[in-house]
Amino acid sequence: KEIFNGKRHRKGKEYNSYGKLLFEGKYLIGKKSEKGKEYNASKGNIRFEGEFLMEKNGKGKEYNSSTSNIKFEGEYLNGIEWNGKEYSNNNEIEYEIKNWNGFKKE
């Protein structure tokens, strides 16, 4: 891991106090940047993988923590699901979101 002005910089990993992986990817002066993966520390599975600019921004996939199935796939804007599809536990499309407006898939 590299440090710049006392903050994480470039490619690195972040762990909790128990040594469980929380994030791996790139940082830009302490903030998550570009592509990365967030992990569910208690289960060790991927919680989110995609693009960051301080928070979720751009394309990504969010996973259900109990089943590891895709929960949402699409685009995020400032951490909010912006465009994409939300899935049920049965991997069926439940909602489609366009420009932050969601509607139930019929």
Tab-separated table of N, CA and C in Angstrom:
chain	number	residue	atom	x	y	z
A	1	LYS	N	0.857	-1.178	0.000
A	1	LYS	CA	0.000	0.000	0.000
A	1	LYS	C	0.891	1.224	0.000
A	2	GLU	N	0.455	2.241	-0.687
A	2	GLU	CA	1.216	3.480	-0.754
A	2	GLU	C	0.466	4.575	0.003
A	3	ILE	N	1.235	5.493	0.578
A	3	ILE	CA	0.677	6.583	1.370
A	3	ILE	C	1.068	7.911	0.728
A	4	PHE	N	0.124	8.852	0.694
A	4	PHE	CA	0.392	10.199	0.212
A	4	PHE	C	-0.271	11.158	1.198
A	5	ASN	N	0.491	12.062	1.777
A	5	ASN	CA	-0.017	12.991	2.795
A	5	ASN	C	-0.744	12.259	3.927
A	6	GLY	N	-0.203	11.089	4.320
A	6	GLY	CA	-0.770	10.321	5.423
A	6	GLY	C	-2.026	9.546	5.087
A	7	LYS	N	-2.394	9.453	3.803
A	7	LYS	CA	-3.617	8.746	3.399
A	7	LYS	C	-3.292	7.680	2.366
A	8	ARG	N	-4.144	6.642	2.321
A	8	ARG	CA	-3.960	5.591	1.317
A	8	ARG	C	-3.985	6.199	-0.074
A	9	HIS	N	-3.106	5.667	-0.917
A	9	HIS	CA	-3.016	6.196	-2.276
A	9	HIS	C	-2.610	5.066	-3.205
A	10	ARG	N	-3.249	4.994	-4.341
A	10	ARG	CA	-3.060	3.961	-5.354
A	10	ARG	C	-3.667	2.642	-4.894
A	11	LYS	N	-3.197	1.527	-5.431
A	11	LYS	CA	-3.795	0.223	-5.169
A	11	LYS	C	-3.508	-0.232	-3.738
A	12	GLY	N	-4.539	-0.786	-3.091
A	12	GLY	CA	-4.356	-1.250	-1.723
A	12	GLY	C	-5.525	-2.066	-1.226
A	13	LYS	N	-5.421	-2.516	0.022
A	13	LYS	CA	-6.465	-3.291	0.687
A	13	LYS	C	-6.734	-2.679	2.045
A	14	GLU	N	-7.987	-2.790	2.475
A	14	GLU	CA	-8.393	-2.284	3.781
A	14	GLU	C	-8.981	-3.442	4.581
A	15	TYR	N	-8.562	-3.573	5.835
A	15	TYR	CA	-9.015	-4.648	6.714
A	15	TYR	C	-9.660	-4.055	7.960
A	16	ASN	N	-10.562	-4.825	8.583
A	16	ASN	CA	-11.117	-4.368	9.855
A	16	ASN	C	-10.158	-4.751	10.984
A	17	SER	N	-10.511	-4.447	12.211
A	17	SER	CA	-9.615	-4.695	13.343
A	17	SER	C	-9.402	-6.184	13.623
A	18	TYR	N	-10.224	-7.054	13.036
A	18	TYR	CA	-10.071	-8.505	13.195
A	18	TYR	C	-9.292	-9.128	12.044
A	19	GLY	N	-8.786	-8.304	11.134
A	19	GLY	CA	-8.013	-8.801	10.004
A	19	GLY	C	-8.842	-9.291	8.828
A	20	LYS	N	-10.137	-8.979	8.833
A	20	LYS	CA	-11.018	-9.386	7.728
A	20	LYS	C	-11.009	-8.326	6.640
A	21	LEU	N	-10.923	-8.764	5.387
A	21	LEU	CA	-10.864	-7.859	4.245
A	21	LEU	C	-12.182	-7.107	4.074
A	22	LEU	N	-12.087	-5.775	3.962
A	22	LEU	CA	-13.251	-4.917	3.737
A	22	LEU	C	-13.294	-4.360	2.319
A	23	PHE	N	-12.122	-4.010	1.771
A	23	PHE	CA	-12.059	-3.382	0.455
A	23	PHE	C	-10.719	-3.674	-0.186
A	24	GLU	N	-10.748	-3.902	-1.500
A	24	GLU	CA	-9.511	-3.961	-2.270
A	24	GLU	C	-9.748	-3.228	-3.566
A	25	GLY	N	-8.796	-2.386	-3.900
A	25	GLY	CA	-8.931	-1.588	-5.110
A	25	GLY	C	-8.008	-0.397	-5.057
A	26	LYS	N	-8.426	0.664	-5.721
A	26	LYS	CA	-7.588	1.860	-5.795
A	26	LYS	C	-8.122	2.970	-4.902
A	27	TYR	N	-7.178	3.748	-4.405
A	27	TYR	CA	-7.478	4.924	-3.597
A	27	TYR	C	-6.853	6.141	-4.257
A	28	LEU	N	-7.475	7.284	-4.059
A	28	LEU	CA	-6.914	8.550	-4.488
A	28	LEU	C	-6.909	9.449	-3.253
A	29	ILE	N	-5.745	9.591	-2.672
A	29	ILE	CA	-5.540	10.375	-1.446
A	29	ILE	C	-6.609	10.043	-0.394
A	30	GLY	N	-6.700	8.760	-0.059
A	30	GLY	CA	-7.573	8.289	1.011
A	30	GLY	C	-8.995	7.953	0.629
A	31	LYS	N	-9.410	8.253	-0.588
A	31	LYS	CA	-10.789	7.975	-1.026
A	31	LYS	C	-10.787	6.857	-2.056
A	32	LYS	N	-11.806	5.992	-1.991
A	32	LYS	CA	-11.931	4.925	-2.982
A	32	LYS	C	-12.063	5.554	-4.359
A	33	SER	N	-11.328	4.979	-5.316
A	33	SER	CA	-11.282	5.568	-6.645
A	33	SER	C	-11.152	4.474	-7.694
A	34	GLU	N	-11.747	4.689	-8.840
A	34	GLU	CA	-11.715	3.760	-9.971
A	34	GLU	C	-12.394	2.444	-9.594
A	35	LYS	N	-11.799	1.295	-9.947
A	35	LYS	CA	-12.449	0.003	-9.702
A	35	LYS	C	-12.019	-0.588	-8.364
A	36	GLY	N	-12.980	-1.278	-7.732
A	36	GLY	CA	-12.682	-1.920	-6.463
A	36	GLY	C	-13.768	-2.899	-6.066
A	37	LYS	N	-13.511	-3.592	-4.947
A	37	LYS	CA	-14.460	-4.565	-4.406
A	37	LYS	C	-14.613	-4.327	-2.912
A	38	GLU	N	-15.868	-4.274	-2.465
A	38	GLU	CA	-16.171	-4.211	-1.037
A	38	GLU	C	-16.590	-5.601	-0.600
A	39	TYR	N	-16.162	-5.993	0.590
A	39	TYR	CA	-16.454	-7.332	1.099
A	39	TYR	C	-17.313	-7.273	2.351
A	40	ASN	N	-18.110	-8.309	2.536
A	40	ASN	CA	-18.852	-8.521	3.759
A	40	ASN	C	-17.878	-9.209	4.711
A	41	ALA	N	-17.355	-8.496	5.681
A	41	ALA	CA	-16.294	-9.018	6.552
A	41	ALA	C	-16.730	-10.247	7.336
A	42	SER	N	-17.980	-10.308	7.744
A	42	SER	CA	-18.424	-11.446	8.564
A	42	SER	C	-18.526	-12.737	7.761
A	43	LYS	N	-18.803	-12.634	6.456
A	43	LYS	CA	-18.951	-13.835	5.631
A	43	LYS	C	-17.820	-14.020	4.625
A	44	GLY	N	-17.057	-12.968	4.369
A	44	GLY	CA	-15.941	-13.058	3.446
A	44	GLY	C	-16.312	-12.985	1.977
A	45	ASN	N	-17.610	-12.788	1.673
A	45	ASN	CA	-18.012	-12.727	0.264
A	45	ASN	C	-18.055	-11.281	-0.233
A	46	ILE	N	-18.076	-11.128	-1.548
A	46	ILE	CA	-18.120	-9.793	-2.155
A	46	ILE	C	-19.501	-9.191	-1.941
A	47	ARG	N	-19.510	-7.955	-1.483
A	47	ARG	CA	-20.750	-7.203	-1.265
A	47	ARG	C	-21.040	-6.292	-2.448
A	48	PHE	N	-19.981	-5.728	-3.032
A	48	PHE	CA	-20.116	-4.829	-4.174
A	48	PHE	C	-18.823	-4.850	-4.972
A	49	GLU	N	-18.951	-4.838	-6.294
A	49	GLU	CA	-17.778	-4.657	-7.142
A	49	GLU	C	-18.151	-3.690	-8.249
A	50	GLY	N	-17.257	-2.726	-8.468
A	50	GLY	CA	-17.548	-1.747	-9.493
A	50	GLY	C	-16.653	-0.533	-9.395
A	51	GLU	N	-17.196	0.586	-9.863
A	51	GLU	CA	-16.432	1.821	-9.960
A	51	GLU	C	-16.754	2.760	-8.799
A	52	PHE	N	-15.719	3.471	-8.379
A	52	PHE	CA	-15.843	4.413	-7.272
A	52	PHE	C	-15.263	5.759	-7.661
A	53	LEU	N	-15.806	6.785	-7.069
A	53	LEU	CA	-15.216	8.108	-7.028
A	53	LEU	C	-15.636	8.646	-5.664
A	54	MET	N	-14.887	8.284	-4.653
A	54	MET	CA	-15.146	8.492	-3.226
A	54	MET	C	-16.189	7.499	-2.717
A	55	GLU	N	-17.253	7.305	-3.439
A	55	GLU	CA	-18.261	6.299	-3.129
A	55	GLU	C	-18.678	5.643	-4.442
A	56	LYS	N	-19.687	4.797	-4.423
A	56	LYS	CA	-20.106	4.119	-5.650
A	56	LYS	C	-20.485	5.150	-6.698
A	57	ASN	N	-19.797	5.131	-7.832
A	57	ASN	CA	-20.060	6.032	-8.950
A	57	ASN	C	-19.671	5.318	-10.221
A	58	GLY	N	-20.620	5.104	-11.106
A	58	GLY	CA	-20.354	4.383	-12.340
A	58	GLY	C	-20.977	2.998	-12.293
A	59	LYS	N	-20.470	2.098	-13.122
A	59	LYS	CA	-21.033	0.755	-13.238
A	59	LYS	C	-20.631	-0.111	-12.054
A	60	GLY	N	-21.586	-0.978	-11.639
A	60	GLY	CA	-21.281	-1.876	-10.541
A	60	GLY	C	-22.346	-2.928	-10.331
A	61	LYS	N	-21.993	-3.888	-9.466
A	61	LYS	CA	-22.911	-4.960	-9.073
A	61	LYS	C	-22.903	-5.053	-7.556
A	62	GLU	N	-24.108	-5.087	-6.996
A	62	GLU	CA	-24.259	-5.277	-5.559
A	62	GLU	C	-24.827	-6.675	-5.342
A	63	TYR	N	-24.298	-7.371	-4.334
A	63	TYR	CA	-24.685	-8.755	-4.091
A	63	TYR	C	-25.467	-8.886	-2.796
A	64	ASN	N	-26.396	-9.851	-2.775
A	64	ASN	CA	-27.147	-10.196	-1.576
A	64	ASN	C	-26.182	-10.889	-0.614
A	65	SER	N	-26.085	-10.405	0.612
A	65	SER	CA	-25.098	-10.943	1.550
A	65	SER	C	-25.388	-12.376	1.976
A	66	SER	N	-26.641	-12.798	1.972
A	66	SER	CA	-26.946	-14.155	2.418
A	66	SER	C	-26.882	-15.192	1.297
A	67	THR	N	-27.191	-14.791	0.052
A	67	THR	CA	-27.204	-15.772	-1.040
A	67	THR	C	-26.069	-15.581	-2.033
A	68	SER	N	-25.401	-14.443	-2.002
A	68	SER	CA	-24.348	-14.065	-2.960
A	68	SER	C	-24.884	-13.877	-4.379
A	69	ASN	N	-26.220	-13.853	-4.550
A	69	ASN	CA	-26.812	-13.552	-5.848
A	69	ASN	C	-26.734	-12.048	-6.096
A	70	ILE	N	-26.789	-11.658	-7.362
A	70	ILE	CA	-26.791	-10.237	-7.692
A	70	ILE	C	-28.092	-9.616	-7.185
A	71	LYS	N	-27.956	-8.511	-6.454
A	71	LYS	CA	-29.092	-7.771	-5.910
A	71	LYS	C	-29.437	-6.589	-6.816
A	72	PHE	N	-28.389	-5.905	-7.323
A	72	PHE	CA	-28.567	-4.784	-8.237
A	72	PHE	C	-27.392	-4.753	-9.197
A	73	GLU	N	-27.698	-4.473	-10.460
A	73	GLU	CA	-26.644	-4.333	-11.464
A	73	GLU	C	-26.974	-3.129	-12.319
A	74	GLY	N	-26.013	-2.220	-12.423
A	74	GLY	CA	-26.256	-1.032	-13.225
A	74	GLY	C	-25.285	0.076	-12.907
A	75	GLU	N	-25.815	1.302	-12.878
A	75	GLU	CA	-24.989	2.480	-12.643
A	75	GLU	C	-25.395	3.166	-11.340
A	76	TYR	N	-24.390	3.670	-10.659
A	76	TYR	CA	-24.588	4.409	-9.421
A	76	TYR	C	-24.170	5.850	-9.641
A	77	LEU	N	-24.814	6.754	-8.918
A	77	LEU	CA	-24.442	8.157	-8.937
A	77	LEU	C	-24.393	8.615	-7.477
A	78	ASN	N	-23.191	8.964	-7.015
A	78	ASN	CA	-22.988	9.401	-5.627
A	78	ASN	C	-23.563	8.411	-4.619
A	79	GLY	N	-23.325	7.118	-4.860
A	79	GLY	CA	-23.750	6.070	-3.942
A	79	GLY	C	-25.181	5.600	-4.103
A	80	ILE	N	-25.932	6.207	-5.015
A	80	ILE	CA	-27.350	5.867	-5.211
A	80	ILE	C	-27.518	5.056	-6.489
A	81	GLU	N	-28.374	4.025	-6.423
A	81	GLU	CA	-28.707	3.253	-7.630
A	81	GLU	C	-29.387	4.205	-8.600
A	82	TRP	N	-28.789	4.384	-9.784
A	82	TRP	CA	-29.275	5.402	-10.724
A	82	TRP	C	-29.942	4.789	-11.952
A	83	ASN	N	-29.284	3.877	-12.611
A	83	ASN	CA	-29.823	3.184	-13.781
A	83	ASN	C	-29.483	1.703	-13.650
A	84	GLY	N	-30.445	0.831	-13.822
A	84	GLY	CA	-30.132	-0.588	-13.782
A	84	GLY	C	-31.312	-1.443	-13.373
A	85	LYS	N	-30.982	-2.641	-12.915
A	85	LYS	CA	-31.998	-3.635	-12.571
A	85	LYS	C	-31.758	-4.169	-11.168
A	86	GLU	N	-32.858	-4.277	-10.428
A	86	GLU	CA	-32.823	-4.863	-9.097
A	86	GLU	C	-33.438	-6.250	-9.191
A	87	TYR	N	-32.786	-7.227	-8.572
A	87	TYR	CA	-33.198	-8.621	-8.689
A	87	TYR	C	-33.760	-9.159	-7.376
A	88	SER	N	-34.675	-10.122	-7.499
A	88	SER	CA	-35.222	-10.820	-6.336
A	88	SER	C	-34.234	-11.896	-5.900
A	89	ASN	N	-34.526	-12.567	-4.798
A	89	ASN	CA	-33.687	-13.678	-4.338
A	89	ASN	C	-33.695	-14.844	-5.313
A	90	ASN	N	-34.683	-14.885	-6.223
A	90	ASN	CA	-34.788	-15.939	-7.235
A	90	ASN	C	-34.113	-15.544	-8.547
A	91	ASN	N	-33.323	-14.471	-8.528
A	91	ASN	CA	-32.617	-13.958	-9.713
A	91	ASN	C	-33.544	-13.457	-10.810
A	92	GLU	N	-34.756	-13.040	-10.443
A	92	GLU	CA	-35.681	-12.476	-11.412
A	92	GLU	C	-35.676	-10.956	-11.265
A	93	ILE	N	-35.805	-10.246	-12.380
A	93	ILE	CA	-35.826	-8.788	-12.327
A	93	ILE	C	-37.093	-8.343	-11.611
A	94	GLU	N	-36.909	-7.571	-10.540
A	94	GLU	CA	-38.026	-7.049	-9.770
A	94	GLU	C	-38.342	-5.610	-10.138
A	95	TYR	N	-37.295	-4.799	-10.296
A	95	TYR	CA	-37.447	-3.386	-10.620
A	95	TYR	C	-36.442	-2.982	-11.670
A	96	GLU	N	-36.821	-2.002	-12.447
A	96	GLU	CA	-35.869	-1.338	-13.330
A	96	GLU	C	-35.828	0.117	-12.899
A	97	ILE	N	-34.631	0.666	-12.887
A	97	ILE	CA	-34.443	2.042	-12.450
A	97	ILE	C	-33.817	2.828	-13.595
A	98	LYS	N	-34.409	3.954	-13.904
A	98	LYS	CA	-33.862	4.853	-14.930
A	98	LYS	C	-33.841	6.251	-14.344
A	99	ASN	N	-32.639	6.836	-14.311
A	99	ASN	CA	-32.469	8.181	-13.750
A	99	ASN	C	-33.111	8.311	-12.372
A	100	TRP	N	-32.875	7.303	-11.541
A	100	TRP	CA	-33.286	7.242	-10.142
A	100	TRP	C	-34.780	7.004	-9.962
A	101	ASN	N	-35.518	6.869	-11.037
A	101	ASN	CA	-36.951	6.558	-10.930
A	101	ASN	C	-37.134	5.073	-11.165
A	102	GLY	N	-37.692	4.391	-10.175
A	102	GLY	CA	-37.884	2.950	-10.294
A	102	GLY	C	-39.314	2.603	-10.661
A	103	PHE	N	-39.454	1.484	-11.337
A	103	PHE	CA	-40.789	0.979	-11.624
A	103	PHE	C	-40.742	-0.535	-11.614
A	104	LYS	N	-41.812	-1.140	-11.136
A	104	LYS	CA	-41.892	-2.588	-11.015
A	104	LYS	C	-41.953	-3.225	-12.382
A	105	LYS	N	-41.170	-4.269	-12.560
A	105	LYS	CA	-41.155	-5.008	-13.824
A	105	LYS	C	-42.399	-5.897	-13.869
A	106	GLU	N	-43.148	-5.791	-14.920
A	106	GLU	CA	-44.385	-6.604	-15.080
A	106	GLU	C	-44.091	-7.824	-15.913
